[in-house]
Protein backbone atom coordinates (compact mmCIF):
# COMPACT_ATOMS: atom_id res chain seq x y z
CA UNK A 1 0.00 0.00 0.00
CA UNK A 2 2.82 2.39 0.74
CA UNK A 3 4.62 1.92 -2.59
CA UNK A 4 1.93 0.58 -4.92
CA UNK A 5 4.31 -2.18 -6.04
CA UNK A 6 2.97 -5.57 -7.10
CA UNK A 7 3.36 -8.13 -4.32
CA UNK A 8 1.76 -11.19 -5.88
CA UNK A 9 -0.74 -12.04 -8.60
CA UNK A 10 -2.94 -15.05 -7.84
CA UNK A 11 -4.51 -16.37 -11.03
CA UNK A 12 -5.62 -19.52 -12.70
CA UNK A 13 -8.31 -22.15 -12.53
CA UNK A 14 -6.81 -23.69 -9.38
CA UNK A 15 -8.04 -20.68 -7.40
CA UNK A 16 -11.61 -21.05 -8.60
CA UNK A 17 -11.81 -17.43 -9.79
CA UNK A 18 -14.63 -16.92 -12.28
CA UNK A 19 -15.29 -13.29 -13.15
CA UNK A 20 -14.15 -11.87 -9.80
CA UNK A 21 -16.45 -9.00 -8.81
CA UNK A 22 -15.74 -8.22 -5.17
CA UNK A 23 -13.08 -8.76 -2.52
CA UNK A 24 -12.80 -8.43 1.27
CA UNK A 25 -10.42 -9.46 4.03
CA UNK A 26 -10.31 -9.83 7.80
CA UNK A 27 -6.50 -9.65 7.86
CA UNK A 28 -5.89 -13.40 7.88
CA UNK A 29 -8.16 -14.46 5.01
CA UNK A 30 -9.28 -12.91 1.74
CA UNK A 31 -12.61 -13.71 0.08
CA UNK A 32 -13.40 -13.10 -3.59
CA UNK A 33 -16.99 -13.12 -4.87
CA UNK A 34 -17.24 -14.81 -8.26
CA UNK A 35 -19.76 -13.92 -10.96
CA UNK A 36 -20.46 -17.56 -11.82
CA UNK A 37 -23.33 -17.09 -9.40
CA UNK A 38 -22.49 -19.86 -7.00
CA UNK A 39 -19.09 -19.37 -5.42
CA UNK A 40 -16.73 -17.42 -3.20
CA UNK A 41 -12.97 -18.13 -3.22
CA UNK A 42 -11.15 -17.97 0.15
CA UNK A 43 -7.38 -17.35 0.21
CA UNK A 44 -4.78 -17.08 2.97
CA UNK A 45 -3.92 -13.37 3.35
CA UNK A 46 -0.33 -14.14 4.34
CA UNK A 47 0.58 -16.62 1.58
CA UNK A 48 -2.09 -16.15 -1.10
CA UNK A 49 -2.69 -19.91 -1.04
CA UNK A 50 -6.15 -21.25 -1.79
CA UNK A 51 -8.00 -22.21 1.41
CA UNK A 52 -11.26 -23.30 -0.21
CA UNK A 53 -13.93 -22.47 -2.74
CA UNK A 54 -17.31 -22.02 -1.08
CA UNK A 55 -19.80 -23.22 -3.65
CA UNK A 56 -23.30 -24.53 -3.94
CA UNK A 57 -26.94 -23.59 -3.97
CA UNK A 58 -27.15 -24.21 -0.20
CA UNK A 59 -25.33 -20.89 0.29
CA UNK A 60 -27.94 -18.94 -1.64
CA UNK A 61 -25.43 -17.21 -3.93
CA UNK A 62 -27.10 -15.80 -7.02
CA UNK A 63 -24.81 -13.57 -9.04
CA UNK A 64 -22.46 -12.24 -6.32
CA UNK A 65 -21.62 -8.60 -7.04
CA UNK A 66 -20.14 -7.40 -3.76
CA UNK A 67 -18.71 -8.80 -0.55
CA UNK A 68 -17.73 -7.48 2.89
CA UNK A 69 -16.56 -8.82 6.23
CA UNK A 70 -17.52 -7.76 9.72
CA UNK A 71 -14.78 -9.81 11.39
CA UNK A 72 -16.99 -12.75 12.32
CA UNK A 73 -19.30 -13.00 9.31
CA UNK A 74 -19.11 -12.44 5.55
CA UNK A 75 -21.93 -10.87 3.55
CA UNK A 76 -22.33 -11.37 -0.20
CA UNK A 77 -24.63 -9.09 -2.21
CA UNK A 78 -26.44 -10.96 -4.98
CA UNK A 79 -27.70 -9.24 -8.12
CA UNK A 80 -29.92 -11.96 -9.60
CA UNK A 81 -31.81 -13.00 -6.50
CA UNK A 82 -32.16 -9.54 -4.93
CA UNK A 83 -30.65 -10.94 -1.75
CA UNK A 84 -27.70 -10.92 0.65
CA UNK A 85 -26.04 -14.16 1.78
CA UNK A 86 -24.40 -14.24 5.24
CA UNK A 87 -21.98 -16.95 6.37
CA UNK A 88 -19.44 -17.31 9.20
CA UNK A 89 -15.86 -16.10 8.82
CA UNK A 90 -13.80 -19.31 8.91
PDB file of C-alpha atoms in Angstrom:
ATOM      1  CA  UNK A   1       0.000   0.000   0.000  1.00  0.00           C
ATOM      2  CA  UNK A   2       2.823   2.393   0.738  1.00  0.00           C
ATOM      3  CA  UNK A   3       4.623   1.917  -2.592  1.00  0.00           C
ATOM      4  CA  UNK A   4       1.931   0.578  -4.916  1.00  0.00           C
ATOM      5  CA  UNK A   5       4.313  -2.182  -6.038  1.00  0.00           C
ATOM      6  CA  UNK A   6       2.971  -5.571  -7.097  1.00  0.00           C
ATOM      7  CA  UNK A   7       3.363  -8.135  -4.316  1.00  0.00           C
ATOM      8  CA  UNK A   8       1.759 -11.194  -5.881  1.00  0.00           C
ATOM      9  CA  UNK A   9      -0.745 -12.042  -8.603  1.00  0.00           C
ATOM     10  CA  UNK A  10      -2.936 -15.055  -7.844  1.00  0.00           C
ATOM     11  CA  UNK A  11      -4.513 -16.369 -11.026  1.00  0.00           C
ATOM     12  CA  UNK A  12      -5.621 -19.524 -12.696  1.00  0.00           C
ATOM     13  CA  UNK A  13      -8.306 -22.154 -12.534  1.00  0.00           C
ATOM     14  CA  UNK A  14      -6.812 -23.693  -9.380  1.00  0.00           C
ATOM     15  CA  UNK A  15      -8.042 -20.676  -7.401  1.00  0.00           C
ATOM     16  CA  UNK A  16     -11.609 -21.046  -8.595  1.00  0.00           C
ATOM     17  CA  UNK A  17     -11.812 -17.435  -9.792  1.00  0.00           C
ATOM     18  CA  UNK A  18     -14.632 -16.918 -12.275  1.00  0.00           C
ATOM     19  CA  UNK A  19     -15.286 -13.293 -13.145  1.00  0.00           C
ATOM     20  CA  UNK A  20     -14.151 -11.870  -9.797  1.00  0.00           C
ATOM     21  CA  UNK A  21     -16.451  -9.003  -8.806  1.00  0.00           C
ATOM     22  CA  UNK A  22     -15.745  -8.215  -5.172  1.00  0.00           C
ATOM     23  CA  UNK A  23     -13.083  -8.759  -2.516  1.00  0.00           C
ATOM     24  CA  UNK A  24     -12.804  -8.430   1.270  1.00  0.00           C
ATOM     25  CA  UNK A  25     -10.419  -9.461   4.031  1.00  0.00           C
ATOM     26  CA  UNK A  26     -10.309  -9.828   7.800  1.00  0.00           C
ATOM     27  CA  UNK A  27      -6.501  -9.646   7.864  1.00  0.00           C
ATOM     28  CA  UNK A  28      -5.891 -13.395   7.880  1.00  0.00           C
ATOM     29  CA  UNK A  29      -8.163 -14.465   5.014  1.00  0.00           C
ATOM     30  CA  UNK A  30      -9.280 -12.913   1.740  1.00  0.00           C
ATOM     31  CA  UNK A  31     -12.611 -13.715   0.079  1.00  0.00           C
ATOM     32  CA  UNK A  32     -13.400 -13.104  -3.586  1.00  0.00           C
ATOM     33  CA  UNK A  33     -16.986 -13.116  -4.871  1.00  0.00           C
ATOM     34  CA  UNK A  34     -17.238 -14.813  -8.264  1.00  0.00           C
ATOM     35  CA  UNK A  35     -19.755 -13.925 -10.961  1.00  0.00           C
ATOM     36  CA  UNK A  36     -20.463 -17.563 -11.820  1.00  0.00           C
ATOM     37  CA  UNK A  37     -23.335 -17.090  -9.396  1.00  0.00           C
ATOM     38  CA  UNK A  38     -22.493 -19.861  -7.004  1.00  0.00           C
ATOM     39  CA  UNK A  39     -19.086 -19.370  -5.419  1.00  0.00           C
ATOM     40  CA  UNK A  40     -16.726 -17.423  -3.195  1.00  0.00           C
ATOM     41  CA  UNK A  41     -12.971 -18.128  -3.217  1.00  0.00           C
ATOM     42  CA  UNK A  42     -11.151 -17.974   0.145  1.00  0.00           C
ATOM     43  CA  UNK A  43      -7.380 -17.349   0.213  1.00  0.00           C
ATOM     44  CA  UNK A  44      -4.782 -17.080   2.973  1.00  0.00           C
ATOM     45  CA  UNK A  45      -3.922 -13.375   3.346  1.00  0.00           C
ATOM     46  CA  UNK A  46      -0.330 -14.135   4.338  1.00  0.00           C
ATOM     47  CA  UNK A  47       0.578 -16.617   1.583  1.00  0.00           C
ATOM     48  CA  UNK A  48      -2.090 -16.149  -1.100  1.00  0.00           C
ATOM     49  CA  UNK A  49      -2.691 -19.909  -1.043  1.00  0.00           C
ATOM     50  CA  UNK A  50      -6.147 -21.254  -1.787  1.00  0.00           C
ATOM     51  CA  UNK A  51      -7.999 -22.205   1.407  1.00  0.00           C
ATOM     52  CA  UNK A  52     -11.261 -23.303  -0.208  1.00  0.00           C
ATOM     53  CA  UNK A  53     -13.926 -22.466  -2.745  1.00  0.00           C
ATOM     54  CA  UNK A  54     -17.311 -22.025  -1.076  1.00  0.00           C
ATOM     55  CA  UNK A  55     -19.801 -23.219  -3.652  1.00  0.00           C
ATOM     56  CA  UNK A  56     -23.305 -24.532  -3.939  1.00  0.00           C
ATOM     57  CA  UNK A  57     -26.938 -23.586  -3.967  1.00  0.00           C
ATOM     58  CA  UNK A  58     -27.150 -24.206  -0.197  1.00  0.00           C
ATOM     59  CA  UNK A  59     -25.327 -20.891   0.289  1.00  0.00           C
ATOM     60  CA  UNK A  60     -27.938 -18.935  -1.644  1.00  0.00           C
ATOM     61  CA  UNK A  61     -25.431 -17.212  -3.928  1.00  0.00           C
ATOM     62  CA  UNK A  62     -27.100 -15.803  -7.017  1.00  0.00           C
ATOM     63  CA  UNK A  63     -24.808 -13.571  -9.043  1.00  0.00           C
ATOM     64  CA  UNK A  64     -22.463 -12.240  -6.323  1.00  0.00           C
ATOM     65  CA  UNK A  65     -21.622  -8.602  -7.043  1.00  0.00           C
ATOM     66  CA  UNK A  66     -20.140  -7.398  -3.763  1.00  0.00           C
ATOM     67  CA  UNK A  67     -18.706  -8.804  -0.554  1.00  0.00           C
ATOM     68  CA  UNK A  68     -17.734  -7.477   2.887  1.00  0.00           C
ATOM     69  CA  UNK A  69     -16.562  -8.821   6.226  1.00  0.00           C
ATOM     70  CA  UNK A  70     -17.522  -7.763   9.724  1.00  0.00           C
ATOM     71  CA  UNK A  71     -14.780  -9.807  11.390  1.00  0.00           C
ATOM     72  CA  UNK A  72     -16.995 -12.752  12.320  1.00  0.00           C
ATOM     73  CA  UNK A  73     -19.303 -12.996   9.306  1.00  0.00           C
ATOM     74  CA  UNK A  74     -19.112 -12.438   5.548  1.00  0.00           C
ATOM     75  CA  UNK A  75     -21.934 -10.869   3.547  1.00  0.00           C
ATOM     76  CA  UNK A  76     -22.329 -11.368  -0.201  1.00  0.00           C
ATOM     77  CA  UNK A  77     -24.625  -9.089  -2.206  1.00  0.00           C
ATOM     78  CA  UNK A  78     -26.435 -10.959  -4.978  1.00  0.00           C
ATOM     79  CA  UNK A  79     -27.704  -9.240  -8.118  1.00  0.00           C
ATOM     80  CA  UNK A  80     -29.918 -11.955  -9.601  1.00  0.00           C
ATOM     81  CA  UNK A  81     -31.806 -12.999  -6.496  1.00  0.00           C
ATOM     82  CA  UNK A  82     -32.160  -9.542  -4.930  1.00  0.00           C
ATOM     83  CA  UNK A  83     -30.646 -10.939  -1.749  1.00  0.00           C
ATOM     84  CA  UNK A  84     -27.704 -10.921   0.652  1.00  0.00           C
ATOM     85  CA  UNK A  85     -26.037 -14.160   1.782  1.00  0.00           C
ATOM     86  CA  UNK A  86     -24.395 -14.238   5.240  1.00  0.00           C
ATOM     87  CA  UNK A  87     -21.982 -16.946   6.370  1.00  0.00           C
ATOM     88  CA  UNK A  88     -19.440 -17.307   9.205  1.00  0.00           C
ATOM     89  CA  UNK A  89     -15.865 -16.097   8.816  1.00  0.00           C
ATOM     90  CA  UNK A  90     -13.795 -19.313   8.909  1.00  0.00           C
TER      91      UNK A  90
END
